[in-house]
Amino acid sequence: MVALIRELSRLPGIGPKSAQRLAFHLFEQPREDIERLSRALLEAKRDLHTCPVCFNITDAERCDVCSDPSRDQGVICVVEEPGDVIAIERSGEYRGLYHVLHGVLSPMNGVGPDKLHIRPLLPRVQEGQEVILATGTTVEGDATALYLQRLLEPLGAVVSRIAYGLPVGGALEYADEVTLGRALAGRQRVSKPQG
C-alpha cells in the first residue's frame, strides 16, 4: 500500500492525503475494476501521441480538430496545454484551429522557446490570419503571449489575446485588484454611439 500511495502522490495535484484516499478507494474496488483501470492506463500510454500539426493529444494520425474540414481555417488559438483545448471546446464558442505549446516560457525553470512547440506554429500562420493567444494570466503566461505577439506580427498575423475578467456570477467585492483592473481595461462597449 505504501508503494501505491507513493506512486499516486507523484501525479499532479495529488498530495499525500489525496493519494492515501485514492489508494484505499482502489483497494476496496473489485479486481475487474482495477484491471480495467490498468488496461486503460496502459492503452493510453501506448496509443496516445501528439498531433503532428497542432500538438494536441490524439490517438489518430491527426487530432479531431485538425481533421475536421468544417473548422475555421482562418483562426488559430494558441494554448498552453492540451487540457486548455478541452476547456475551450466545452464552451462551444470557438470553431477554429488550435496550437498547443505544452508549457509557457519560464527562464527561472529553464524553459525557453526551444522547449515549447513555438517553431512549428510559424509556418502555419498566413498573412491576415487571426491568432488568438489564450495563455494563462500568470507572469509566465503573459510573457509567453508577448513573445508570441512579437514573433507573429511581422508575419502579418492579426494577433489577439483572450479577454480577462470576472467570472460569470462573480461579485465585484470578491474580485482581486488585478482581475478587476483587467476587466475594466478590457471592457466592451454595449451601446451604440449617439449621433
PDB file of C-alpha atoms in Angstrom:
ATOM      1  CA  MET A   1       0.000   0.000   0.000  1.00  0.00           C
ATOM      2  CA  VAL A   2       2.896   2.379   0.743  1.00  0.00           C
ATOM      3  CA  ALA A   3       4.272   1.949  -2.787  1.00  0.00           C
ATOM      4  CA  LEU A   4       0.822   2.686  -4.288  1.00  0.00           C
ATOM      5  CA  ILE A   5       0.419   5.827  -2.178  1.00  0.00           C
ATOM      6  CA  ARG A   6       3.914   6.977  -3.172  1.00  0.00           C
ATOM      7  CA  GLU A   7       3.176   6.448  -6.895  1.00  0.00           C
ATOM      8  CA  LEU A   8      -0.226   8.157  -6.719  1.00  0.00           C
ATOM      9  CA  SER A   9       1.270  11.163  -4.927  1.00  0.00           C
ATOM     10  CA  ARG A  10       3.593  11.692  -7.905  1.00  0.00           C
ATOM     11  CA  LEU A  11       0.563  12.661 -10.020  1.00  0.00           C
ATOM     12  CA  PRO A  12      -0.016  16.412 -10.451  1.00  0.00           C
ATOM     13  CA  GLY A  13      -2.444  17.863  -7.950  1.00  0.00           C
ATOM     14  CA  ILE A  14      -2.373  14.743  -5.755  1.00  0.00           C
ATOM     15  CA  GLY A  15      -0.800  15.276  -2.367  1.00  0.00           C
ATOM     16  CA  PRO A  16      -0.069  12.604   0.251  1.00  0.00           C
ATOM     17  CA  LYS A  17      -3.557  12.743   1.801  1.00  0.00           C
ATOM     18  CA  SER A  18      -5.343  12.506  -1.554  1.00  0.00           C
ATOM     19  CA  ALA A  19      -3.024   9.696  -2.615  1.00  0.00           C
ATOM     20  CA  GLN A  20      -3.864   7.805   0.566  1.00  0.00           C
ATOM     21  CA  ARG A  21      -7.627   8.266  -0.009  1.00  0.00           C
ATOM     22  CA  LEU A  22      -7.266   7.074  -3.612  1.00  0.00           C
ATOM     23  CA  ALA A  23      -5.194   4.059  -2.565  1.00  0.00           C
ATOM     24  CA  PHE A  24      -7.784   2.954  -0.003  1.00  0.00           C
ATOM     25  CA  HIS A  25     -10.573   3.548  -2.530  1.00  0.00           C
ATOM     26  CA  LEU A  26      -8.770   1.405  -5.114  1.00  0.00           C
ATOM     27  CA  PHE A  27      -8.166  -1.298  -2.500  1.00  0.00           C
ATOM     28  CA  GLU A  28     -11.930  -1.550  -1.900  1.00  0.00           C
ATOM     29  CA  GLN A  29     -12.806  -1.904  -5.610  1.00  0.00           C
ATOM     30  CA  PRO A  30     -13.443  -5.243  -7.325  1.00  0.00           C
ATOM     31  CA  ARG A  31     -10.431  -6.749  -9.096  1.00  0.00           C
ATOM     32  CA  GLU A  32     -12.151  -6.344 -12.503  1.00  0.00           C
ATOM     33  CA  ASP A  33     -12.435  -2.562 -11.988  1.00  0.00           C
ATOM     34  CA  ILE A  34      -8.732  -2.305 -11.136  1.00  0.00           C
ATOM     35  CA  GLU A  35      -7.793  -4.407 -14.162  1.00  0.00           C
ATOM     36  CA  ARG A  36      -9.969  -2.187 -16.397  1.00  0.00           C
ATOM     37  CA  LEU A  37      -8.261   0.909 -14.970  1.00  0.00           C
ATOM     38  CA  SER A  38      -4.835  -0.671 -15.503  1.00  0.00           C
ATOM     39  CA  ARG A  39      -5.690  -1.544 -19.113  1.00  0.00           C
ATOM     40  CA  ALA A  40      -6.990   1.973 -19.773  1.00  0.00           C
ATOM     41  CA  LEU A  41      -3.749   3.480 -18.430  1.00  0.00           C
ATOM     42  CA  LEU A  42      -1.566   1.142 -20.484  1.00  0.00           C
ATOM     43  CA  GLU A  43      -3.649   1.683 -23.648  1.00  0.00           C
ATOM     44  CA  ALA A  44      -3.472   5.455 -23.208  1.00  0.00           C
ATOM     45  CA  LYS A  45       0.299   5.303 -22.856  1.00  0.00           C
ATOM     46  CA  ARG A  46       0.571   3.018 -25.885  1.00  0.00           C
ATOM     47  CA  ASP A  47      -1.920   4.735 -28.218  1.00  0.00           C
ATOM     48  CA  LEU A  48      -1.812   8.446 -27.418  1.00  0.00           C
ATOM     49  CA  HIS A  49       0.646  10.808 -29.073  1.00  0.00           C
ATOM     50  CA  THR A  50       0.772  14.442 -30.127  1.00  0.00           C
ATOM     51  CA  CYS A  51      -0.889  15.578 -33.336  1.00  0.00           C
ATOM     52  CA  PRO A  52       1.864  16.438 -35.844  1.00  0.00           C
ATOM     53  CA  VAL A  53       0.006  19.634 -36.810  1.00  0.00           C
ATOM     54  CA  CYS A  54      -1.210  21.265 -33.579  1.00  0.00           C
ATOM     55  CA  PHE A  55       0.449  19.144 -30.852  1.00  0.00           C
ATOM     56  CA  ASN A  56      -2.819  18.297 -29.130  1.00  0.00           C
ATOM     57  CA  ILE A  57      -3.091  14.759 -27.788  1.00  0.00           C
ATOM     58  CA  THR A  58      -4.734  12.199 -30.064  1.00  0.00           C
ATOM     59  CA  ASP A  59      -4.973   8.500 -30.755  1.00  0.00           C
ATOM     60  CA  ALA A  60      -5.357   9.055 -34.509  1.00  0.00           C
ATOM     61  CA  GLU A  61      -2.849  10.188 -37.120  1.00  0.00           C
ATOM     62  CA  ARG A  62      -4.164  13.763 -36.753  1.00  0.00           C
ATOM     63  CA  CYS A  63      -6.409  15.076 -33.980  1.00  0.00           C
ATOM     64  CA  ASP A  64     -10.164  15.518 -34.455  1.00  0.00           C
ATOM     65  CA  VAL A  65      -9.880  19.305 -34.808  1.00  0.00           C
ATOM     66  CA  CYS A  66      -7.128  19.243 -37.444  1.00  0.00           C
ATOM     67  CA  SER A  67      -9.020  16.519 -39.335  1.00  0.00           C
ATOM     68  CA  ASP A  68     -12.317  18.440 -39.391  1.00  0.00           C
ATOM     69  CA  PRO A  69     -12.708  20.408 -42.663  1.00  0.00           C
ATOM     70  CA  SER A  70     -15.623  22.393 -41.201  1.00  0.00           C
ATOM     71  CA  ARG A  71     -13.326  24.150 -38.710  1.00  0.00           C
ATOM     72  CA  ASP A  72     -12.484  27.795 -39.459  1.00  0.00           C
ATOM     73  CA  GLN A  73      -9.023  27.605 -41.047  1.00  0.00           C
ATOM     74  CA  GLY A  74      -8.563  31.366 -40.664  1.00  0.00           C
ATOM     75  CA  VAL A  75      -8.132  31.327 -36.885  1.00  0.00           C
ATOM     76  CA  ILE A  76      -5.588  29.568 -34.670  1.00  0.00           C
ATOM     77  CA  CYS A  77      -5.961  29.598 -30.900  1.00  0.00           C
ATOM     78  CA  VAL A  78      -2.641  29.108 -29.097  1.00  0.00           C
ATOM     79  CA  VAL A  79      -2.945  27.415 -25.696  1.00  0.00           C
ATOM     80  CA  GLU A  80      -0.522  26.219 -23.039  1.00  0.00           C
ATOM     81  CA  GLU A  81      -1.671  22.626 -22.524  1.00  0.00           C
ATOM     82  CA  PRO A  82      -3.966  20.006 -24.119  1.00  0.00           C
ATOM     83  CA  GLY A  83      -6.412  20.467 -21.236  1.00  0.00           C
ATOM     84  CA  ASP A  84      -6.937  24.056 -22.406  1.00  0.00           C
ATOM     85  CA  VAL A  85      -8.267  22.742 -25.737  1.00  0.00           C
ATOM     86  CA  ILE A  86     -10.824  20.644 -23.865  1.00  0.00           C
ATOM     87  CA  ALA A  87     -11.893  23.659 -21.775  1.00  0.00           C
ATOM     88  CA  ILE A  88     -12.339  25.904 -24.828  1.00  0.00           C
ATOM     89  CA  GLU A  89     -14.180  23.189 -26.756  1.00  0.00           C
ATOM     90  CA  ARG A  90     -16.588  22.776 -23.821  1.00  0.00           C
ATOM     91  CA  SER A  91     -17.562  26.448 -24.218  1.00  0.00           C
ATOM     92  CA  GLY A  92     -18.972  25.708 -27.677  1.00  0.00           C
ATOM     93  CA  GLU A  93     -17.975  29.233 -28.763  1.00  0.00           C
ATOM     94  CA  TYR A  94     -14.870  28.501 -30.838  1.00  0.00           C
ATOM     95  CA  ARG A  95     -14.746  26.748 -34.225  1.00  0.00           C
ATOM     96  CA  GLY A  96     -11.169  27.480 -35.343  1.00  0.00           C
ATOM     97  CA  LEU A  97      -7.912  25.542 -35.092  1.00  0.00           C
ATOM     98  CA  TYR A  98      -5.506  25.153 -32.170  1.00  0.00           C
ATOM     99  CA  HIS A  99      -1.808  25.096 -31.448  1.00  0.00           C
ATOM    100  CA  VAL A 100      -0.658  23.578 -28.134  1.00  0.00           C
ATOM    101  CA  LEU A 101       2.645  24.862 -26.741  1.00  0.00           C
ATOM    102  CA  HIS A 102       2.981  22.256 -23.946  1.00  0.00           C
ATOM    103  CA  GLY A 103       4.022  24.852 -21.403  1.00  0.00           C
ATOM    104  CA  VAL A 104       4.973  28.514 -21.029  1.00  0.00           C
ATOM    105  CA  LEU A 105       8.223  30.414 -21.086  1.00  0.00           C
ATOM    106  CA  SER A 106       9.836  30.228 -17.682  1.00  0.00           C
ATOM    107  CA  PRO A 107      13.525  31.187 -17.674  1.00  0.00           C
ATOM    108  CA  MET A 108      13.708  30.596 -13.918  1.00  0.00           C
ATOM    109  CA  ASN A 109      12.772  26.957 -14.549  1.00  0.00           C
ATOM    110  CA  GLY A 110      14.950  26.573 -17.636  1.00  0.00           C
ATOM    111  CA  VAL A 111      12.039  26.694 -20.106  1.00  0.00           C
ATOM    112  CA  GLY A 112      12.967  28.768 -23.132  1.00  0.00           C
ATOM    113  CA  PRO A 113      11.323  28.997 -26.570  1.00  0.00           C
ATOM    114  CA  ASP A 114      13.224  25.917 -27.749  1.00  0.00           C
ATOM    115  CA  LYS A 115      11.469  23.752 -25.115  1.00  0.00           C
ATOM    116  CA  LEU A 116       7.979  24.702 -26.350  1.00  0.00           C
ATOM    117  CA  HIS A 117       6.210  23.959 -29.650  1.00  0.00           C
ATOM    118  CA  ILE A 118       6.649  27.531 -30.910  1.00  0.00           C
ATOM    119  CA  ARG A 119       8.720  26.998 -34.060  1.00  0.00           C
ATOM    120  CA  PRO A 120       6.094  24.687 -35.735  1.00  0.00           C
ATOM    121  CA  LEU A 121       3.435  27.382 -35.260  1.00  0.00           C
ATOM    122  CA  LEU A 122       5.161  29.915 -37.505  1.00  0.00           C
ATOM    123  CA  PRO A 123       4.684  28.120 -40.875  1.00  0.00           C
ATOM    124  CA  ARG A 124       1.002  27.596 -40.048  1.00  0.00           C
ATOM    125  CA  VAL A 125       0.354  31.343 -39.821  1.00  0.00           C
ATOM    126  CA  GLN A 126      -0.705  33.100 -43.026  1.00  0.00           C
ATOM    127  CA  GLU A 127      -0.816  36.855 -43.585  1.00  0.00           C
ATOM    128  CA  GLY A 128      -4.101  38.266 -42.306  1.00  0.00           C
ATOM    129  CA  GLN A 129      -4.868  35.139 -40.264  1.00  0.00           C
ATOM    130  CA  GLU A 130      -6.033  35.696 -36.709  1.00  0.00           C
ATOM    131  CA  VAL A 131      -4.013  34.101 -33.934  1.00  0.00           C
ATOM    132  CA  ILE A 132      -5.687  34.128 -30.523  1.00  0.00           C
ATOM    133  CA  LEU A 133      -3.203  33.955 -27.654  1.00  0.00           C
ATOM    134  CA  ALA A 134      -5.006  32.011 -24.928  1.00  0.00           C
ATOM    135  CA  THR A 135      -2.188  31.588 -22.439  1.00  0.00           C
ATOM    136  CA  GLY A 136      -2.855  31.963 -18.728  1.00  0.00           C
ATOM    137  CA  THR A 137      -2.785  35.214 -16.809  1.00  0.00           C
ATOM    138  CA  THR A 138       0.335  34.283 -14.862  1.00  0.00           C
ATOM    139  CA  VAL A 139       3.585  36.187 -15.316  1.00  0.00           C
ATOM    140  CA  GLU A 140       4.848  33.303 -17.462  1.00  0.00           C
ATOM    141  CA  GLY A 141       1.628  33.169 -19.496  1.00  0.00           C
ATOM    142  CA  ASP A 142       1.769  36.903 -20.164  1.00  0.00           C
ATOM    143  CA  ALA A 143       5.465  36.714 -21.085  1.00  0.00           C
ATOM    144  CA  THR A 144       4.752  33.842 -23.485  1.00  0.00           C
ATOM    145  CA  ALA A 145       1.901  35.802 -25.093  1.00  0.00           C
ATOM    146  CA  LEU A 146       4.129  38.869 -25.525  1.00  0.00           C
ATOM    147  CA  TYR A 147       6.922  36.740 -27.020  1.00  0.00           C
ATOM    148  CA  LEU A 148       4.474  35.146 -29.487  1.00  0.00           C
ATOM    149  CA  GLN A 149       2.968  38.513 -30.393  1.00  0.00           C
ATOM    150  CA  ARG A 150       6.429  39.833 -31.304  1.00  0.00           C
ATOM    151  CA  LEU A 151       7.080  36.747 -33.464  1.00  0.00           C
ATOM    152  CA  LEU A 152       3.700  36.691 -35.202  1.00  0.00           C
ATOM    153  CA  GLU A 153       3.051  40.348 -36.027  1.00  0.00           C
ATOM    154  CA  PRO A 154       5.933  40.577 -38.559  1.00  0.00           C
ATOM    155  CA  LEU A 155       4.341  37.581 -40.356  1.00  0.00           C
ATOM    156  CA  GLY A 156       1.220  39.674 -40.951  1.00  0.00           C
ATOM    157  CA  ALA A 157      -0.911  37.827 -38.409  1.00  0.00           C
ATOM    158  CA  VAL A 158      -3.765  39.572 -36.647  1.00  0.00           C
ATOM    159  CA  VAL A 159      -2.843  38.803 -33.045  1.00  0.00           C
ATOM    160  CA  SER A 160      -5.454  38.936 -30.291  1.00  0.00           C
ATOM    161  CA  ARG A 161      -5.457  37.949 -26.633  1.00  0.00           C
ATOM    162  CA  ILE A 162      -8.336  36.291 -24.801  1.00  0.00           C
ATOM    163  CA  ALA A 163     -10.265  38.648 -22.545  1.00  0.00           C
ATOM    164  CA  TYR A 164      -9.667  38.621 -18.817  1.00  0.00           C
ATOM    165  CA  GLY A 165     -12.084  39.488 -16.155  1.00  0.00           C
ATOM    166  CA  LEU A 166     -14.761  38.488 -13.793  1.00  0.00           C
ATOM    167  CA  PRO A 167     -16.312  35.045 -13.839  1.00  0.00           C
ATOM    168  CA  VAL A 168     -19.993  34.830 -14.712  1.00  0.00           C
ATOM    169  CA  GLY A 169     -21.932  35.212 -11.494  1.00  0.00           C
ATOM    170  CA  GLY A 170     -18.931  36.709  -9.687  1.00  0.00           C
ATOM    171  CA  ALA A 171     -19.418  39.633  -7.335  1.00  0.00           C
ATOM    172  CA  LEU A 172     -17.172  42.693  -7.694  1.00  0.00           C
ATOM    173  CA  GLU A 173     -16.468  42.869  -3.983  1.00  0.00           C
ATOM    174  CA  TYR A 174     -14.740  39.459  -4.107  1.00  0.00           C
ATOM    175  CA  ALA A 175     -12.577  40.167  -7.167  1.00  0.00           C
ATOM    176  CA  ASP A 176      -8.882  40.838  -6.601  1.00  0.00           C
ATOM    177  CA  GLU A 177      -7.392  44.125  -7.809  1.00  0.00           C
ATOM    178  CA  VAL A 178      -5.557  42.654 -10.819  1.00  0.00           C
ATOM    179  CA  THR A 179      -8.633  40.811 -12.106  1.00  0.00           C
ATOM    180  CA  LEU A 180     -10.834  43.851 -11.619  1.00  0.00           C
ATOM    181  CA  GLY A 181      -8.274  46.126 -13.293  1.00  0.00           C
ATOM    182  CA  ARG A 182      -8.013  43.812 -16.313  1.00  0.00           C
ATOM    183  CA  ALA A 183     -11.791  43.544 -16.531  1.00  0.00           C
ATOM    184  CA  LEU A 184     -12.044  47.341 -16.657  1.00  0.00           C
ATOM    185  CA  ALA A 185      -9.223  47.674 -19.182  1.00  0.00           C
ATOM    186  CA  GLY A 186     -10.798  45.017 -21.431  1.00  0.00           C
ATOM    187  CA  ARG A 187     -14.322  46.385 -21.201  1.00  0.00           C
ATOM    188  CA  GLN A 188     -16.546  46.267 -24.284  1.00  0.00           C
ATOM    189  CA  ARG A 189     -18.995  48.904 -25.444  1.00  0.00           C
ATOM    190  CA  VAL A 190     -22.606  47.692 -25.285  1.00  0.00           C
ATOM    191  CA  SER A 191     -24.404  50.795 -26.528  1.00  0.00           C
ATOM    192  CA  LYS A 192     -24.110  52.303 -29.986  1.00  0.00           C
ATOM    193  CA  PRO A 193     -22.646  55.823 -30.188  1.00  0.00           C
ATOM    194  CA  GLN A 194     -25.275  58.591 -30.475  1.00  0.00           C
ATOM    195  CA  GLY A 195     -25.130  60.857 -33.421  1.00  0.00           C
TER     196      GLY A 195
END
